[in-house]
mmCIF file of C-alpha atoms in Angstrom:
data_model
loop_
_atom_site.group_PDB
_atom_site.id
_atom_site.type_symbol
_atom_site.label_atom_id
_atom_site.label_comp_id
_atom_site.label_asym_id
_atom_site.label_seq_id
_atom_site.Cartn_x
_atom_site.Cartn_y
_atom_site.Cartn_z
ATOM 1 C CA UNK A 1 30.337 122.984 -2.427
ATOM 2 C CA UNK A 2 30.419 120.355 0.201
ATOM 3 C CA UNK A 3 29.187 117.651 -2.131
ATOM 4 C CA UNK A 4 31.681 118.584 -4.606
ATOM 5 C CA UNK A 5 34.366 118.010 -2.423
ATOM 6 C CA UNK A 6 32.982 114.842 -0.807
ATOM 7 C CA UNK A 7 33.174 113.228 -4.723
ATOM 8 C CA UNK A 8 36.613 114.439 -5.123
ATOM 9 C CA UNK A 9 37.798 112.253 -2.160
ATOM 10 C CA UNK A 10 35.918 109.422 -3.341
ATOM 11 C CA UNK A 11 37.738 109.422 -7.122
ATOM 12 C CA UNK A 12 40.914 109.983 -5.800
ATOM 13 C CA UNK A 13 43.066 106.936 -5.735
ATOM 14 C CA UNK A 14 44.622 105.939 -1.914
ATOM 15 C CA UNK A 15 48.095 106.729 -2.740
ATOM 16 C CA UNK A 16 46.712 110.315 -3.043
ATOM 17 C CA UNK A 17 45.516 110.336 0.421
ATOM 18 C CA UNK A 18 48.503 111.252 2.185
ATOM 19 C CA UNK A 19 49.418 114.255 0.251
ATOM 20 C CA UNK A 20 46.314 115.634 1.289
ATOM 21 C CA UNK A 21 47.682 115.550 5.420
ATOM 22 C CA UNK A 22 44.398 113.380 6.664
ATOM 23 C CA UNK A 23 45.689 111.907 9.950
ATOM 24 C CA UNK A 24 46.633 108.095 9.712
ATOM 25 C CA UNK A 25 44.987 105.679 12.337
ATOM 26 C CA UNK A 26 46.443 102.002 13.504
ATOM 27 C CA UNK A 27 44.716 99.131 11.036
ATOM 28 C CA UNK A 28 42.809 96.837 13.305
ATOM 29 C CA UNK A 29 41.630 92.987 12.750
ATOM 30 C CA UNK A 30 37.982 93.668 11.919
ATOM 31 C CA UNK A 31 37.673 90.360 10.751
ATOM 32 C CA UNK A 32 38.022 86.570 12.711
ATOM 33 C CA UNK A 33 40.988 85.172 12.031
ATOM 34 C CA UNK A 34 41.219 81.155 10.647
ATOM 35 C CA UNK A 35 41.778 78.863 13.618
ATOM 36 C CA UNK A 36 43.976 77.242 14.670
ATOM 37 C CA UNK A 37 46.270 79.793 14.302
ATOM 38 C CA UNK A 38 49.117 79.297 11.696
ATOM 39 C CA UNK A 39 53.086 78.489 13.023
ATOM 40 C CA UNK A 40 54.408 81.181 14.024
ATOM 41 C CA UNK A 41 56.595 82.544 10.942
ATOM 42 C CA UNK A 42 60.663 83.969 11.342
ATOM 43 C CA UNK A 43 58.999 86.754 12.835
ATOM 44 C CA UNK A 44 57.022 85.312 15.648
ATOM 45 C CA UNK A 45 59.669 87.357 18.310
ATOM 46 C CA UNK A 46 57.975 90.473 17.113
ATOM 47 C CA UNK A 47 55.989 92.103 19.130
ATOM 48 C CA UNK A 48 51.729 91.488 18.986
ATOM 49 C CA UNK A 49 49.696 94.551 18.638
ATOM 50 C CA UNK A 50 46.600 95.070 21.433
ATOM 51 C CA UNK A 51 44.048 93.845 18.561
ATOM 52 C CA UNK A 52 46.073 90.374 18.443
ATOM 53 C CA UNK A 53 46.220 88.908 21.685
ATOM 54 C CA UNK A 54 43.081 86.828 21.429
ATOM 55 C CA UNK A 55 44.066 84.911 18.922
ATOM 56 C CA UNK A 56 46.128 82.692 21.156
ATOM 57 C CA UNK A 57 42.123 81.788 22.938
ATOM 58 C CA UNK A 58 41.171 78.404 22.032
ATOM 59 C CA UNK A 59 38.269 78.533 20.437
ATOM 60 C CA UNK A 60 34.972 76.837 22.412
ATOM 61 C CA UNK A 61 31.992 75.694 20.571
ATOM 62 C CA UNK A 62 28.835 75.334 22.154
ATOM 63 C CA UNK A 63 27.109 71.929 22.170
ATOM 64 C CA UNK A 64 23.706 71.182 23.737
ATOM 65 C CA UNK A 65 22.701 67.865 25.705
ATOM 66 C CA UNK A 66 19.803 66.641 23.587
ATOM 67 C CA UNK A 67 18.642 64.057 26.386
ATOM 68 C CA UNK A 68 17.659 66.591 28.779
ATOM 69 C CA UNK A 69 15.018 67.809 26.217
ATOM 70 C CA UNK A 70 14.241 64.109 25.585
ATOM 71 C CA UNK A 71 10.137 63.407 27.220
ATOM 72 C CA UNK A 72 8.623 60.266 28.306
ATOM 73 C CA UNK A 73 8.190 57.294 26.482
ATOM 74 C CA UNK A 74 4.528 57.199 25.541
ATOM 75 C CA UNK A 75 2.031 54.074 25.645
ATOM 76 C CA UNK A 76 2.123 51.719 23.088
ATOM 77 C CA UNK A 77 -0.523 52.175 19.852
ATOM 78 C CA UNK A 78 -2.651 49.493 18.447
ATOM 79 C CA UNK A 79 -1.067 47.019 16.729
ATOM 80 C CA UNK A 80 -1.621 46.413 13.143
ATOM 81 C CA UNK A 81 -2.574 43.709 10.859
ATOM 82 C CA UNK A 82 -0.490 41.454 9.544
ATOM 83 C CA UNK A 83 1.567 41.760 6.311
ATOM 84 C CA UNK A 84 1.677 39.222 3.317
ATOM 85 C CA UNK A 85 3.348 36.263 3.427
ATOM 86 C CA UNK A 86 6.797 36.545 2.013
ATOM 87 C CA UNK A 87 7.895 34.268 -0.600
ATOM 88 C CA UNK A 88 9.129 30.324 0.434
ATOM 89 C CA UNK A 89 13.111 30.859 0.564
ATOM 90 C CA UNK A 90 15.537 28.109 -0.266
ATOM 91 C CA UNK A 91 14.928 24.567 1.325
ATOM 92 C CA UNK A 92 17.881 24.168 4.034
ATOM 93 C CA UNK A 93 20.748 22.288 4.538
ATOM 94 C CA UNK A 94 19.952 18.735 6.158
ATOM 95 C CA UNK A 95 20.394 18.512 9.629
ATOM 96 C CA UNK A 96 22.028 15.632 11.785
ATOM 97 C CA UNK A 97 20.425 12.473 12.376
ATOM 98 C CA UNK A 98 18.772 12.272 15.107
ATOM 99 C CA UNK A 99 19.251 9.154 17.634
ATOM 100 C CA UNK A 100 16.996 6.059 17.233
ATOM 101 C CA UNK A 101 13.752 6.107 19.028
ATOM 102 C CA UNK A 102 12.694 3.314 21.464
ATOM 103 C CA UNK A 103 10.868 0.295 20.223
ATOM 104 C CA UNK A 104 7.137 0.793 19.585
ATOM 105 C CA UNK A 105 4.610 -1.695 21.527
ATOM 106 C CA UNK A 106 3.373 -4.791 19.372
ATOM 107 C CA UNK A 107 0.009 -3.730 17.175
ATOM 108 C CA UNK A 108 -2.766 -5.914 17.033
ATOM 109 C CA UNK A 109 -2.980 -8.475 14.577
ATOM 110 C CA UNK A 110 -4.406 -8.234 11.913
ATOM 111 C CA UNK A 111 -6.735 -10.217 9.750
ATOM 112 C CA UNK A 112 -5.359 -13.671 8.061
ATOM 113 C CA UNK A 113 -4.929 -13.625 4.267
ATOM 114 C CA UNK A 114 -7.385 -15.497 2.337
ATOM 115 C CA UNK A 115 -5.824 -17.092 -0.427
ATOM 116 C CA UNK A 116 -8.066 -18.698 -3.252
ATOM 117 C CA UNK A 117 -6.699 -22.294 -3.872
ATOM 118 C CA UNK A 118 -8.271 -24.316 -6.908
ATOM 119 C CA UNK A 119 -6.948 -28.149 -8.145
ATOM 120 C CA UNK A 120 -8.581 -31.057 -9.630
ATOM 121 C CA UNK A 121 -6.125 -34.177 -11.510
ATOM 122 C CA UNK A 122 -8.691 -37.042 -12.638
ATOM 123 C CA UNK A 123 -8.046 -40.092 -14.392
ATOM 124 C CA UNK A 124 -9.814 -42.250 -17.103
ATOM 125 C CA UNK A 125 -8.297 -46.258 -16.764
ATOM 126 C CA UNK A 126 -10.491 -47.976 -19.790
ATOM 127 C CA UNK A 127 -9.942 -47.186 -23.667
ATOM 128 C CA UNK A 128 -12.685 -44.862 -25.274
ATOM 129 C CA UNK A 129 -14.318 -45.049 -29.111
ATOM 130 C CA UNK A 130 -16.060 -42.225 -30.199
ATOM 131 C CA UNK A 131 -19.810 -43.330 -31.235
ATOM 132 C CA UNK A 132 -20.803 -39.378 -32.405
ATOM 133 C CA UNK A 133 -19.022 -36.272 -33.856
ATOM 134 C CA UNK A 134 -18.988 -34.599 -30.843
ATOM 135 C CA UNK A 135 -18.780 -36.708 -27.473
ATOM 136 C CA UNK A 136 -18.129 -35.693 -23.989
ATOM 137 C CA UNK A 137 -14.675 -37.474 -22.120
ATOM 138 C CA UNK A 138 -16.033 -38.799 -19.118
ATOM 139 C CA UNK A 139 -13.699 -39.702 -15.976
ATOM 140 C CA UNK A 140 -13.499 -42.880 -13.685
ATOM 141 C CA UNK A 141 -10.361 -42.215 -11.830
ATOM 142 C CA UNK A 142 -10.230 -39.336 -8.900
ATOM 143 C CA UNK A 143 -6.542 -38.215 -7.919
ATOM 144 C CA UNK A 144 -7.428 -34.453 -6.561
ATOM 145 C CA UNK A 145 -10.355 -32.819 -6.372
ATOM 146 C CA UNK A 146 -10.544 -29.632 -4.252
ATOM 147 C CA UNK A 147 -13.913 -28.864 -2.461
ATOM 148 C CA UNK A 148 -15.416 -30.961 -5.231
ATOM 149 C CA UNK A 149 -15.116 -29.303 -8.056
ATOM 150 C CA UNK A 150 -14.790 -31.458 -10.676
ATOM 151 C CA UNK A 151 -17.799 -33.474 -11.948
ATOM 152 C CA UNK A 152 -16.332 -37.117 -13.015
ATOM 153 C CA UNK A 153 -19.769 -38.355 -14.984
ATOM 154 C CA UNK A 154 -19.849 -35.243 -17.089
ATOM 155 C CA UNK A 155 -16.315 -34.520 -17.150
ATOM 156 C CA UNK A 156 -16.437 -30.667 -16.505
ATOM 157 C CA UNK A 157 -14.477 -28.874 -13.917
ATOM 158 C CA UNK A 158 -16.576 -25.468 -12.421
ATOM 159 C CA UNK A 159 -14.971 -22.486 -12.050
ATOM 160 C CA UNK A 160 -15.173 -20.885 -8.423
ATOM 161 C CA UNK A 161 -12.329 -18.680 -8.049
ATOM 162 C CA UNK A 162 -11.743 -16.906 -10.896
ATOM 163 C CA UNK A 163 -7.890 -15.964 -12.239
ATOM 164 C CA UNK A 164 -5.104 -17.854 -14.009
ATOM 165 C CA UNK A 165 -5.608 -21.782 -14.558
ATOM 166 C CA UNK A 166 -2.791 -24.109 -16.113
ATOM 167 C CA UNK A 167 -4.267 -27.024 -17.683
ATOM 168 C CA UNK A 168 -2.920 -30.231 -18.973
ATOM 169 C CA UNK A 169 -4.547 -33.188 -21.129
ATOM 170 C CA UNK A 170 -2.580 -36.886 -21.433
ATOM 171 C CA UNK A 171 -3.761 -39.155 -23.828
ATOM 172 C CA UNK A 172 -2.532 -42.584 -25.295
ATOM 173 C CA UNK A 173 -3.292 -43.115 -28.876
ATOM 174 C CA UNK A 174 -4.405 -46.290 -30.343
ATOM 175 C CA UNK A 175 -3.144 -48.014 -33.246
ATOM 176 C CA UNK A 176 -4.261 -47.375 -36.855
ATOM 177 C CA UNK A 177 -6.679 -44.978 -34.897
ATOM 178 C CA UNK A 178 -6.832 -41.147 -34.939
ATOM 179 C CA UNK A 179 -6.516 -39.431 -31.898
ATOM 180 C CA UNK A 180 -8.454 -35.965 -32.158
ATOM 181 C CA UNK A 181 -9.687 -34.148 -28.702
ATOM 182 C CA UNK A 182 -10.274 -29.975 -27.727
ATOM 183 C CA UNK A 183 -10.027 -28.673 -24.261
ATOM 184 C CA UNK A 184 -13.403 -26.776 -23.881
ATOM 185 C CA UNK A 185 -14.070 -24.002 -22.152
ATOM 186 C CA UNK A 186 -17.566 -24.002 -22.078
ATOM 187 C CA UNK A 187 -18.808 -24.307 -25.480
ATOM 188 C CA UNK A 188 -15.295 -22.816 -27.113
ATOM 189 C CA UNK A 189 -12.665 -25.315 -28.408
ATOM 190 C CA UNK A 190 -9.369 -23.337 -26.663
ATOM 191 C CA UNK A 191 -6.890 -25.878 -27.606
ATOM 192 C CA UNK A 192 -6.233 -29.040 -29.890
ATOM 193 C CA UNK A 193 -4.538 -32.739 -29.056
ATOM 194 C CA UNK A 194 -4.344 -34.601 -32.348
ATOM 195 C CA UNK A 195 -2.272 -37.722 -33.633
ATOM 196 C CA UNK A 196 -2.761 -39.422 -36.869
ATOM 197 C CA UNK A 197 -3.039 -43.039 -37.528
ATOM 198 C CA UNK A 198 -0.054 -45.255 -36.907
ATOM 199 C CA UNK A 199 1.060 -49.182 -36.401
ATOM 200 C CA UNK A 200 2.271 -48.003 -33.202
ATOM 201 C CA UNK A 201 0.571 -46.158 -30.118
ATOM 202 C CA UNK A 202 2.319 -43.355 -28.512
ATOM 203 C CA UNK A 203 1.375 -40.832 -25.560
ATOM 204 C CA UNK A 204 0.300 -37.274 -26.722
ATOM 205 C CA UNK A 205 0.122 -34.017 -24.381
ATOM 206 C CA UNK A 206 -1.136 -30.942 -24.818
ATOM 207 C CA UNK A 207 -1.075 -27.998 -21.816
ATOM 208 C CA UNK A 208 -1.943 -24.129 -21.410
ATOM 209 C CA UNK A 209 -2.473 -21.149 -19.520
ATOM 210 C CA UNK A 210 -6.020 -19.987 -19.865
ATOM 211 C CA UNK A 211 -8.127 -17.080 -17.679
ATOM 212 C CA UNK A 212 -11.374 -18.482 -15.811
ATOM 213 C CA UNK A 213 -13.970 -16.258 -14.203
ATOM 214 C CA UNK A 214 -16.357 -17.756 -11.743
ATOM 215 C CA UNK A 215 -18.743 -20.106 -13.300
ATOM 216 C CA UNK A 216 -16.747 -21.013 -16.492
ATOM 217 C CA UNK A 217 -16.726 -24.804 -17.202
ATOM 218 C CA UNK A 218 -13.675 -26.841 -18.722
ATOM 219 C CA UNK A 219 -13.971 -30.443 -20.037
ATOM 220 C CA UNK A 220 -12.579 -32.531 -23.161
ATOM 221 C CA UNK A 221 -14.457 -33.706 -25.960
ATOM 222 C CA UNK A 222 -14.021 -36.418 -28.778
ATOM 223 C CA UNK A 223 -14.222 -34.904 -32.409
ATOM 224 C CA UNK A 224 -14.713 -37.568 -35.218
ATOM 225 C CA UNK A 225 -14.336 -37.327 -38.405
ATOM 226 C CA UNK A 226 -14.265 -39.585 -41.671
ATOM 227 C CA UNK A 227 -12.439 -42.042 -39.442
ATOM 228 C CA UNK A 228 -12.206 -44.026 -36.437
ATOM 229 C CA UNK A 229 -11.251 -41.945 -33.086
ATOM 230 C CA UNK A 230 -10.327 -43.310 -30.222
ATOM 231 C CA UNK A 231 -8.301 -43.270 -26.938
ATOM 232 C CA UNK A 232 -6.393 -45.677 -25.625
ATOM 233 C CA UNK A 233 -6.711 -47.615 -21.924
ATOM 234 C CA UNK A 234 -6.468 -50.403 -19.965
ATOM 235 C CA UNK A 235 -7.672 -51.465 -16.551
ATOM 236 C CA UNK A 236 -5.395 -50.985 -13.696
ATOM 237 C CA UNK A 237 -2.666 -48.767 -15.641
ATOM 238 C CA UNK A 238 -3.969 -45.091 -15.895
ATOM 239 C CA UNK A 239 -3.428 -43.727 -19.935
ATOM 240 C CA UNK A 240 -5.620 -40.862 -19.785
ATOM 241 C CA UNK A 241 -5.373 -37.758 -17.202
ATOM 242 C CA UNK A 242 -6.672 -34.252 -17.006
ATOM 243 C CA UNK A 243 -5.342 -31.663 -14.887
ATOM 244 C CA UNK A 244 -5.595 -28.181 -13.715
ATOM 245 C CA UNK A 245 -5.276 -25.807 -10.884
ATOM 246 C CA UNK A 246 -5.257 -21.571 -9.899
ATOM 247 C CA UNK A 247 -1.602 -20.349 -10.557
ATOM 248 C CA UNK A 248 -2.871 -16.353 -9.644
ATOM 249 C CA UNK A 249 -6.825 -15.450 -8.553
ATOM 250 C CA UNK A 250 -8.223 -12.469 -10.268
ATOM 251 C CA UNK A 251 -7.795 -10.368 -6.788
ATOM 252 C CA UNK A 252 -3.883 -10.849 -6.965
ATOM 253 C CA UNK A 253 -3.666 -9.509 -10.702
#
């Protein structure tokens, strides 16, 4: 019976409550009110009930001062190895010149340069016929001649510094005679001075550039032919000259 009327309570809507003369009781704040408080409405003259007067508290939140937990710093640990090198960053901006440094003291000096030097001009004065097909130029007449090197009764300069030589043959021709000579380098005709026959004599040249290495021999020979060679001289004038000298040694090339 009691049960039964305990569920009709439940089911029964609120409005219904009243009819049924239960005793009404104040409603009280069971909840905590949003803070801060709102503004106070048109109404705020009315009077507060009991259960409101601590809203107008201000609310306090508790903190907690973390460095009077905080201990003593402890001893340092080992140190570790070394990490990898990073990569090489971009090359910087150039800095300011700096000022000029003092003079330095005077270095010792040093060893003297030792420059090859080669030169030989010789001179034939008398007129030469050619007796064989091949025949050797010999000289009579010495103009320079450095450390000897030129041979006049053979007619060969030796090489003794090697490098660049500039040579240079002068002949006179004679008349209704050929003129036909090679500058020899050794046994190698390296260049030709040639004139033909003629009713009048007339000087002939020939010159080059030619490399020597140490030991080479240069000298001018007669080549004959079906017909009369010859050079032209005459004593005290000087017809006939043969020249030469270094222009660069091998060690400057």
């Amino acid at each position: 019976m009691v049960a039964s009327a305990l569920l009709l309570l439940l089911v029964l809507p609120a409005g219904a409550w009243p009819g049924l003369g239960l005793p009404r009781r104040p409603c009280v704040h069971c909840c905590r009110p949003a803070w801060p408080p709102a503004a106070p409405g048109p109404h705020a003259h009315a009077r507060v009930s009991s259960g409101d007067l601590w809203l107008g508290l201000p609310h306090v939140r508790p903190t907690i001062d973390i460095s009077i937990l905080k201990g003593e710093k402890g001893e340092a640990g080992v140190r570790g190895r070394s990490g990898r090198s990073g990569k090489e960053g971009p090359p910087g901006s150039r800095g300011l010149r700096g000022h000029k440094g003092q003079k330095g003291q005077v270095g010792p000096p040093g060893t003297p340069c030792e420059r090859a030097y080669a030169a030989f001009s010789v001179g034939r004065q008398e007129g030469l016929h050619s007796t064989e097909a091949l025949q050797a130029v010999p000289f009579d007449t010495e103009l320079v001649n450095l450390d000897g090197a030129f041979d006049l009764a053979s007619g060969r300069f030796l090489c003794a510094a090697p490098g660049i030589y500039f040579l240079s043959l002068n002949v006179h021709t004679w008349n209704y005679k050929e003129t036909y000579l090679h500058i020899m380098c050794n046994w190698r005709a390296v260049a030709v001075l040639y004139a033909q026959p003629s009713e009048r004599s007339v000087m002939q040249t020939q010159s080059l550039l030619l490399p020597l290495a140490a030991g080479d021999a240069v000298w001018v020979r007669m080549f004959q032919r079906d017909r009369d060679n010859a050079i032209y001289g005459e004593s005290g004038d000087l017809y006939v000259t043969f020249s030469g000298h270094l222009v660069k040694p091998d060690t400057e090339l």
